[in-house]
Coordinates of C-alpha atoms and ligand atoms in Angstrom, one line a residue:
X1 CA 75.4 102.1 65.3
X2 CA 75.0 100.4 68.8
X3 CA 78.3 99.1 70.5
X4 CA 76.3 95.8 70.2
X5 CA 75.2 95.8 66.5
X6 CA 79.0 96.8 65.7
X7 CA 81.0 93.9 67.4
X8 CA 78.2 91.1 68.2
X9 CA 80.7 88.5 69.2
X10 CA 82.8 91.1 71.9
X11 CA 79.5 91.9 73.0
X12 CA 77.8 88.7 73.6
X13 CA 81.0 87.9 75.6
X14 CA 81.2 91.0 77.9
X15 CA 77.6 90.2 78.2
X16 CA 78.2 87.3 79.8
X17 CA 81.1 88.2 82.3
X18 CA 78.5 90.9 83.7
X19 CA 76.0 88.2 84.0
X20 CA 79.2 86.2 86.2
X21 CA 78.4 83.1 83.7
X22 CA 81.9 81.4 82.9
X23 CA 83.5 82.3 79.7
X24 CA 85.1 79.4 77.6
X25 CA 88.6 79.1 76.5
X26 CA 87.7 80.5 73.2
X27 CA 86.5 83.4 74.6
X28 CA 89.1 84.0 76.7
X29 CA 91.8 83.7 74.1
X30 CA 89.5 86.4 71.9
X31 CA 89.6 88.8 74.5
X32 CA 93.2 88.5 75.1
X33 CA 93.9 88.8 71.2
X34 CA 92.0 91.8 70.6
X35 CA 93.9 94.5 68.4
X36 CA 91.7 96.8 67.7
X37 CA 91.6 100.1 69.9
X38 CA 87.9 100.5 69.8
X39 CA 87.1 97.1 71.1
X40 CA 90.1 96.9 73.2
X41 CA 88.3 99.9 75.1
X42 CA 85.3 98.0 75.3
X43 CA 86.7 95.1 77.3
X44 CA 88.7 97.7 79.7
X45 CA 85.5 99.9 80.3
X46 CA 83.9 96.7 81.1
X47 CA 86.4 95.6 83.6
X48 CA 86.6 98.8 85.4
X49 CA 82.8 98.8 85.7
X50 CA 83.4 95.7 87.3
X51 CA 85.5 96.8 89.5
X52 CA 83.4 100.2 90.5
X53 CA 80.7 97.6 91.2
X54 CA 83.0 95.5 93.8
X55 CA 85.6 98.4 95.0
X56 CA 84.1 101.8 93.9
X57 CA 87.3 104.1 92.9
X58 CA 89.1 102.4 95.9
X59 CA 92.4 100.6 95.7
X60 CA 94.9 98.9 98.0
X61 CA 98.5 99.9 98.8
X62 CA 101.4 97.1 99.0
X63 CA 104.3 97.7 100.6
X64 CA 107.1 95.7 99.5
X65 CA 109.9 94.2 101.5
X66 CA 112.4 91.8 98.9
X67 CA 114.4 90.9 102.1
X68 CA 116.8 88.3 100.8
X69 CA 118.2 88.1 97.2
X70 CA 119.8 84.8 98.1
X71 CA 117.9 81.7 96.3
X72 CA 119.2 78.2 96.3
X73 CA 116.5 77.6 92.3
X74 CA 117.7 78.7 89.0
X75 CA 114.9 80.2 87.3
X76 CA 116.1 80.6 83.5
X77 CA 113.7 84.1 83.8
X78 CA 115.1 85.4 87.5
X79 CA 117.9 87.5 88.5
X80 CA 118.6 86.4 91.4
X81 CA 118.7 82.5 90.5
X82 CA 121.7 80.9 92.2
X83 CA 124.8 80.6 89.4
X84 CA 124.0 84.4 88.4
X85 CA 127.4 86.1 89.2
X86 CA 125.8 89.2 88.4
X87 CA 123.2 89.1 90.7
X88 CA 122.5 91.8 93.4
X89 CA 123.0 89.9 96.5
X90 CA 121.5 90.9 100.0
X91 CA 120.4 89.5 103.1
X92 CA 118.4 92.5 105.1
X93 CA 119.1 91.8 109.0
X94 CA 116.2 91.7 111.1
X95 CA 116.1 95.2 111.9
X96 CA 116.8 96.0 108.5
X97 CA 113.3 94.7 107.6
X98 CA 111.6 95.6 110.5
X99 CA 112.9 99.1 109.7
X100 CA 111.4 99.2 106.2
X101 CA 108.6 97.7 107.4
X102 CA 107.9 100.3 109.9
X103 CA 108.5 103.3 107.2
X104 CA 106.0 101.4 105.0
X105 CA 103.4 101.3 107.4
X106 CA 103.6 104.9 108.7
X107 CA 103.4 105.8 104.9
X108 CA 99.8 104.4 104.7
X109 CA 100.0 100.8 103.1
X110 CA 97.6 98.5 103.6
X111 CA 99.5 95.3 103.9
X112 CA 103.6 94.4 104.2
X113 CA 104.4 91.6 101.4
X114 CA 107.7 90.0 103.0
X115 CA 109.6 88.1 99.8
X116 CA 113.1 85.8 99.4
X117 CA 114.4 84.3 97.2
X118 CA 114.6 80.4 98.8
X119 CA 117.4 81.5 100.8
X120 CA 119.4 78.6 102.2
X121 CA 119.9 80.8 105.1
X122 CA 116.1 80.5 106.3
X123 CA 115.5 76.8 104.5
X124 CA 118.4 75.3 106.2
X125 CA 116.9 72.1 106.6
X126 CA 113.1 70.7 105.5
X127 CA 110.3 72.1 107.5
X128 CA 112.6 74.8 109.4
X129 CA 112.2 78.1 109.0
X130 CA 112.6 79.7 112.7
X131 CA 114.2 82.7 111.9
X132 CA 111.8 83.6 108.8
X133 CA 108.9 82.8 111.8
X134 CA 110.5 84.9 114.1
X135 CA 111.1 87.7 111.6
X136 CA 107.3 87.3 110.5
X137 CA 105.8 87.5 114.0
X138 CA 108.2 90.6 114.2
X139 CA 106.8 92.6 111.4
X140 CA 103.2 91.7 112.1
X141 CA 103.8 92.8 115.8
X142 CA 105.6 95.8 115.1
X143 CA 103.6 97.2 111.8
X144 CA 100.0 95.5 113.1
X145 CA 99.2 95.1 109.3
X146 CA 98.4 92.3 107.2
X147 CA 101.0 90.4 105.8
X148 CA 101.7 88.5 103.0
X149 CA 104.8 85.6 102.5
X150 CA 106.5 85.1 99.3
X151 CA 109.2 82.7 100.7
X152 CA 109.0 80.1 97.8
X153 CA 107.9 76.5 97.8
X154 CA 107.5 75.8 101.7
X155 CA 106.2 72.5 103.6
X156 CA 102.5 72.2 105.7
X157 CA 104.0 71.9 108.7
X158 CA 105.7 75.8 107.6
X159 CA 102.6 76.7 106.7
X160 CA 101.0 76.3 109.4
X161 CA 104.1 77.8 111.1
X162 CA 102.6 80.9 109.3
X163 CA 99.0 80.7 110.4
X164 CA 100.3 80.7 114.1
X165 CA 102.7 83.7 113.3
X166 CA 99.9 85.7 111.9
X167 CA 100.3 85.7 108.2
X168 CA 97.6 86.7 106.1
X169 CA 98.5 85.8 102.3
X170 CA 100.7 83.1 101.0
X171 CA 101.9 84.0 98.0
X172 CA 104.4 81.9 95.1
X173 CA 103.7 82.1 91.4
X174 CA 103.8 79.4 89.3
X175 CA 104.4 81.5 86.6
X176 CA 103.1 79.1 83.8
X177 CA 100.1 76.3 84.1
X178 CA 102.0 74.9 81.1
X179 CA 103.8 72.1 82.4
X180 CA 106.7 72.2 80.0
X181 CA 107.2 76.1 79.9
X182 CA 107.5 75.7 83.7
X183 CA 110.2 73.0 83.4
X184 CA 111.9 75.8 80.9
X185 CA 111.1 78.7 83.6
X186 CA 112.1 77.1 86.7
X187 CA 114.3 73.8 86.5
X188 CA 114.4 71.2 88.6
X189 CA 111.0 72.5 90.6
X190 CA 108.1 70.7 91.2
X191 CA 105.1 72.1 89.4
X192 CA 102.8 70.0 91.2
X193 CA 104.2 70.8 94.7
X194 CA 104.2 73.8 93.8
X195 CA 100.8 74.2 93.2
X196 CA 99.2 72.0 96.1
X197 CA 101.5 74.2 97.9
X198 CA 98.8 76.8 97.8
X199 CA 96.3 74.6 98.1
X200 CA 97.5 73.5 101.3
X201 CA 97.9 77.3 102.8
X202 CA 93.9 77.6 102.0
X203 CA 93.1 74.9 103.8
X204 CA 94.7 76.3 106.8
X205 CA 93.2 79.3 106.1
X206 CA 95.4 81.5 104.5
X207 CA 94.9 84.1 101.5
X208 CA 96.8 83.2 98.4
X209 CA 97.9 84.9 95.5
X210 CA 98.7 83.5 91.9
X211 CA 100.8 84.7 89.3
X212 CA 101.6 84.9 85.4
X213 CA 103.9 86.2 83.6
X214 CA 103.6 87.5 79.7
X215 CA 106.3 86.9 77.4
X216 CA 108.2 84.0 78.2
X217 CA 107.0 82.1 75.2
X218 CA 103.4 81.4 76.6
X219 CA 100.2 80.9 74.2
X220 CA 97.3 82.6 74.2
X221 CA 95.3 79.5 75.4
X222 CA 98.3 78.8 77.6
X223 CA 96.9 82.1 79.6
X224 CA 93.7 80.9 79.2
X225 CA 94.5 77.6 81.2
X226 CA 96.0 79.6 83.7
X227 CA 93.3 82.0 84.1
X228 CA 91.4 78.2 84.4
X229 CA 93.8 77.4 87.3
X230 CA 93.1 80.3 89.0
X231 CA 89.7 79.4 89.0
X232 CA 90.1 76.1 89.8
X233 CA 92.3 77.1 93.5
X234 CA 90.2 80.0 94.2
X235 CA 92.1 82.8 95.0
X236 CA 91.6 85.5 96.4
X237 CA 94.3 87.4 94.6
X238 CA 95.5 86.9 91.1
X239 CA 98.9 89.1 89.2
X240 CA 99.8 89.0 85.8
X241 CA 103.3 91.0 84.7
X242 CA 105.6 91.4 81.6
X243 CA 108.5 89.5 81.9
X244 CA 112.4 91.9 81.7
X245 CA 115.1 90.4 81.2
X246 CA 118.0 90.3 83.6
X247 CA 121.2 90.3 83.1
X248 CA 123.3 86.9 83.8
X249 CA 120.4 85.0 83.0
X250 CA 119.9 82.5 80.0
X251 CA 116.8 84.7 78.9
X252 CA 118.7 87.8 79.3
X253 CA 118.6 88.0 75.7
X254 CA 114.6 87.6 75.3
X255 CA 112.9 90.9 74.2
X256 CA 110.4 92.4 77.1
X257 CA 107.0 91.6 75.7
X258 CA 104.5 94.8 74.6
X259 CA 102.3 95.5 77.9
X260 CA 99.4 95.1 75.8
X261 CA 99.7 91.4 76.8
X262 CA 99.5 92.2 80.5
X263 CA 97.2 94.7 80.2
X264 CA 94.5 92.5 78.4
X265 CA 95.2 89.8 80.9
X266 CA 94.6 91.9 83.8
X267 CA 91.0 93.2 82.3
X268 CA 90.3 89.7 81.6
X269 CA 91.2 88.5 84.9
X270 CA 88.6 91.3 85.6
X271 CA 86.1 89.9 83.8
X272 CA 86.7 86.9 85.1
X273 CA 87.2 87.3 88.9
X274 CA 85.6 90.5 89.1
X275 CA 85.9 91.0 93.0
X276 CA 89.3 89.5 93.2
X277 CA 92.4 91.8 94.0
X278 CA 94.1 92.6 91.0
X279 CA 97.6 94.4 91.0
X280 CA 98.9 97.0 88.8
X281 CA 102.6 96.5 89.7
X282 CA 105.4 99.0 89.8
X283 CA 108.1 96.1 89.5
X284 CA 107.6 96.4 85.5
X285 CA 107.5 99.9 84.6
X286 CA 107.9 102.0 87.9
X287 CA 105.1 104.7 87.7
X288 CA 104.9 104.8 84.0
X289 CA 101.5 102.9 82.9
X290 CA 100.2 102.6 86.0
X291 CA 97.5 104.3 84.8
X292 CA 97.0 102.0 81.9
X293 CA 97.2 99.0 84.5
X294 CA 94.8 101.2 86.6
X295 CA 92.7 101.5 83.7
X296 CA 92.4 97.6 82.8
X297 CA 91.4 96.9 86.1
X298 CA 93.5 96.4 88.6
X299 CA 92.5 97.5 91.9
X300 CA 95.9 96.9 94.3
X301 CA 99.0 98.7 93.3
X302 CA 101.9 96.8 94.6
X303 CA 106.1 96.9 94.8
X304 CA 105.9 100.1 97.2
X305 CA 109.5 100.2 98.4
X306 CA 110.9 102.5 100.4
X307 CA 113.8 105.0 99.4
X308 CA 117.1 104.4 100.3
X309 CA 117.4 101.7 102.1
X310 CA 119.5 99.3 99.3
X311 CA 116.0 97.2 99.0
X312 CA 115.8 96.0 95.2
X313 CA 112.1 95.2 93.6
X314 CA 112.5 91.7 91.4
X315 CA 111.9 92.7 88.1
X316 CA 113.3 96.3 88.1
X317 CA 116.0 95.9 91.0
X318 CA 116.0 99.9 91.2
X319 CA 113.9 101.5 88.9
X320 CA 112.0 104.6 90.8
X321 CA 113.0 103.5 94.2
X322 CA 115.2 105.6 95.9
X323 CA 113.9 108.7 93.7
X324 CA 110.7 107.9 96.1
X325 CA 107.9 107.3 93.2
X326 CA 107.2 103.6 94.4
X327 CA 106.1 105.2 97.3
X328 CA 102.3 106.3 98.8
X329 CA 103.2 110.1 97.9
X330 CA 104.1 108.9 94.6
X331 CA 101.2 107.7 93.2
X332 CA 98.6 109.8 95.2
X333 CA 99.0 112.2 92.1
X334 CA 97.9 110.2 89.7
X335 CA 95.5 108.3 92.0
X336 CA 94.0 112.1 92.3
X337 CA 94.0 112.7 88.6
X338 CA 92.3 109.4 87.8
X339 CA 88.9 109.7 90.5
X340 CA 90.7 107.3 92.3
X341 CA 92.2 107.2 95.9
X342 CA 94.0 105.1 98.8
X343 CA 91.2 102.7 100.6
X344 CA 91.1 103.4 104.2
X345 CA 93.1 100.7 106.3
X346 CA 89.4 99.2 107.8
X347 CA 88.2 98.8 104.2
X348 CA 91.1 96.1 103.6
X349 CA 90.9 94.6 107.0
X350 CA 87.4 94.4 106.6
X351 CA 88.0 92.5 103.3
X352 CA 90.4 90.2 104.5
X353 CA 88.2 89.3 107.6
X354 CA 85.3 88.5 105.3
X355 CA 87.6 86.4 103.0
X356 CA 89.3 84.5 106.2
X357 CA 85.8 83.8 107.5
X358 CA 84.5 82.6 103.9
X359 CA 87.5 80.2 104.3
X360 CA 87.0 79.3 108.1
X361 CA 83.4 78.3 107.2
X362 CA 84.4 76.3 103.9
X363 CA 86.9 74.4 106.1
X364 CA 84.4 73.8 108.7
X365 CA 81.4 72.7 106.4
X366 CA 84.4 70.2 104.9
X367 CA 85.9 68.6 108.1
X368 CA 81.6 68.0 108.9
X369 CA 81.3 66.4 105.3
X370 CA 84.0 64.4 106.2
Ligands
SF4_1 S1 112.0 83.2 90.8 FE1 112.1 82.8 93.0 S2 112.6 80.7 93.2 FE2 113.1 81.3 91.1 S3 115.3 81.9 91.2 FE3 114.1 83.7 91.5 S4 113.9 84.0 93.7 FE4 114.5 81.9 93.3

């Protein structure tokens, strides 16, 4: 019997994501409750047509450099939120980072993703971050790469700080588009500054990256409204990953969720956003279903650390780091084994160019509008 004749409704849908027509709500939340092994496959063999179609079996490296553990929020979900007397504290000195940085880019990644924790040390005062600027300008002089910023909620006059410095992606994760599991997930924040925060860095003319996390007491449809966020501010890069618990925190307790959740939200985000970046992250489960995340559709693997230098990924503070698995040699193996391989460094720079220019020429075509 014919794929089609056997589930008409799974078809009809996947139908449609390969026409790029919009799926509804409904649909989205079907896709992402599938059970069934045989139509789970479906929706992953769709997504990773989709993304032969926009990548071919090419995939982008991220190096990873969590430089500060020091935050002055208290996400309920986050290890390093500020009362967490357990918490693995660090400040990396400048050539520390640059250091790491340096290894990373010899090693063959394709960008450096610099993250804190909002550090009081580099937010000292409103709009001033001249040490995170100077460190920024250091990496991207040293390492010549594209980088992405994960520094937290930051101002437009920071932003813009960023453009000048050279940064590529902005990237800060709301987490949840559900206003009241955000308040949960990260007291005392904004969601709404937050957000326009990323609006703001696309206007200048920066990348940006969105996040979700699975298992933190979010709906179905509550994935599907971020999924409609995510359309709504355009990214160019979108993560979903399971939430672990961390000790000291009040969700310590919480159970990590089954990666099934992740894994249909990535091939959905597929379907979706089908040439968007996608990350299969090592920050969940190290190496271990990286295939499967491979396999759903994700198209960037990120978290590369490198060994041995007392640099912690967020989720999984040491898991496969210093026995050198989050590394470029690590997952060329597997890489191999699955058709796949490293793109080379042109094919990303050529794809951030064409995305900066897309933006360039929306900004342009909006300040003559105006
Ligand atoms: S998630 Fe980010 S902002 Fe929240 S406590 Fe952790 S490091 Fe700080």
């Amino acid at each position: 019997m014919a794929e089609r004749d056997r589930y008409p409704k799974l078809e009809e849908i996947l139908e449609k994501s390969l026409q790029r027509k919009p799926l509804s709500a409904s649909e989205i939340t079907y896709l992402l409750g599938l059970t069934e092994g045989n139509k789970i496959s479906r929706v992953f063999q769709t997504a990773q047509y989709l993304r032969a179609k926009h990548f071919g079996n090419k995939v982008f490296l991220y190096g990873f450099v969590y430089f500060s553990t020091y935050c002055r929020n208290n996400c309920t979900f986050c290890a390093s939120r500020a009362s967490n007397k357990l918490a693995l504290r660090y400040r990396k000195s400048q050539s520390e980072v640059l250091e790491a940085a340096s290894l990373l880019a010899e090693s063959g990644v394709h960008l450096i993703d610099l993250t804190m924790g909002e550090d009081p040390f580099y937010c000292r005062s409103e709009g001033e971050h001249d040490s995170l600027l100077t460190l920024i300008y250091k990496v991207k002089t040293e390492t010549g790469l594209p980088l992405m910023v994960s520094p937290g909620v930051v101002t437009k006059d920071v932003l813009a700080e960023f453009v000048r410095a050279g940064v590529d992606w902005y990237a800060c994760y709301q987490e949840t588009h559900n206003r009241q599991l955000f308040a949960y997930l990260r007291p005392e924040q904004n969601f709404d500054t937050r957000l326009s925060g990323k609006i703001l860095a696309k206007q200048l003319g920066i990348l940006i990256e969105e996040g979700i996390l699975t298992g933190v007491g979010e709906s179905l449809s509550d994935i599907a409204l971020s999924m409609e966020v995510i359309r709504a501010l355009g990214v160019q890069q979108a993560r979903v990953m399971s939430f672990v618990p961390q000790i000291g925190t009040p969700m310590c307790d919480r159970k990590s969720p089954s990666r099934l959740r992740e894994l249909m939200t990535i091939a959905v985000l597929r379907l979706l956003f089908p040439d968007r970046l996608i990350p299969a992250s090592l920050d969940v489960d190290g190496l271990d279903l990286l295939q499967e995340r491979l396999e759903a559709g994700a198209n960037v693997i990120t978290s590369l650390i490198p060994p041995r230098l007392g640099l912690s990924g967020v989720s999984q503070p040491s898991l496969g780091i210093d026995e050198g698995s989050r590394t470029v040699p690590g997952v060329a193996p597997l890489l191999n084994e699955m058709g796949m391989e490293a793109a080379a460094p042109q094919d990303y720079s050529l794809w951030i160019y064409a995305e900066k220019s897309a933006l360039a020429r929306r900004s342009a075509n909006y300040e003559v509008a105006a």
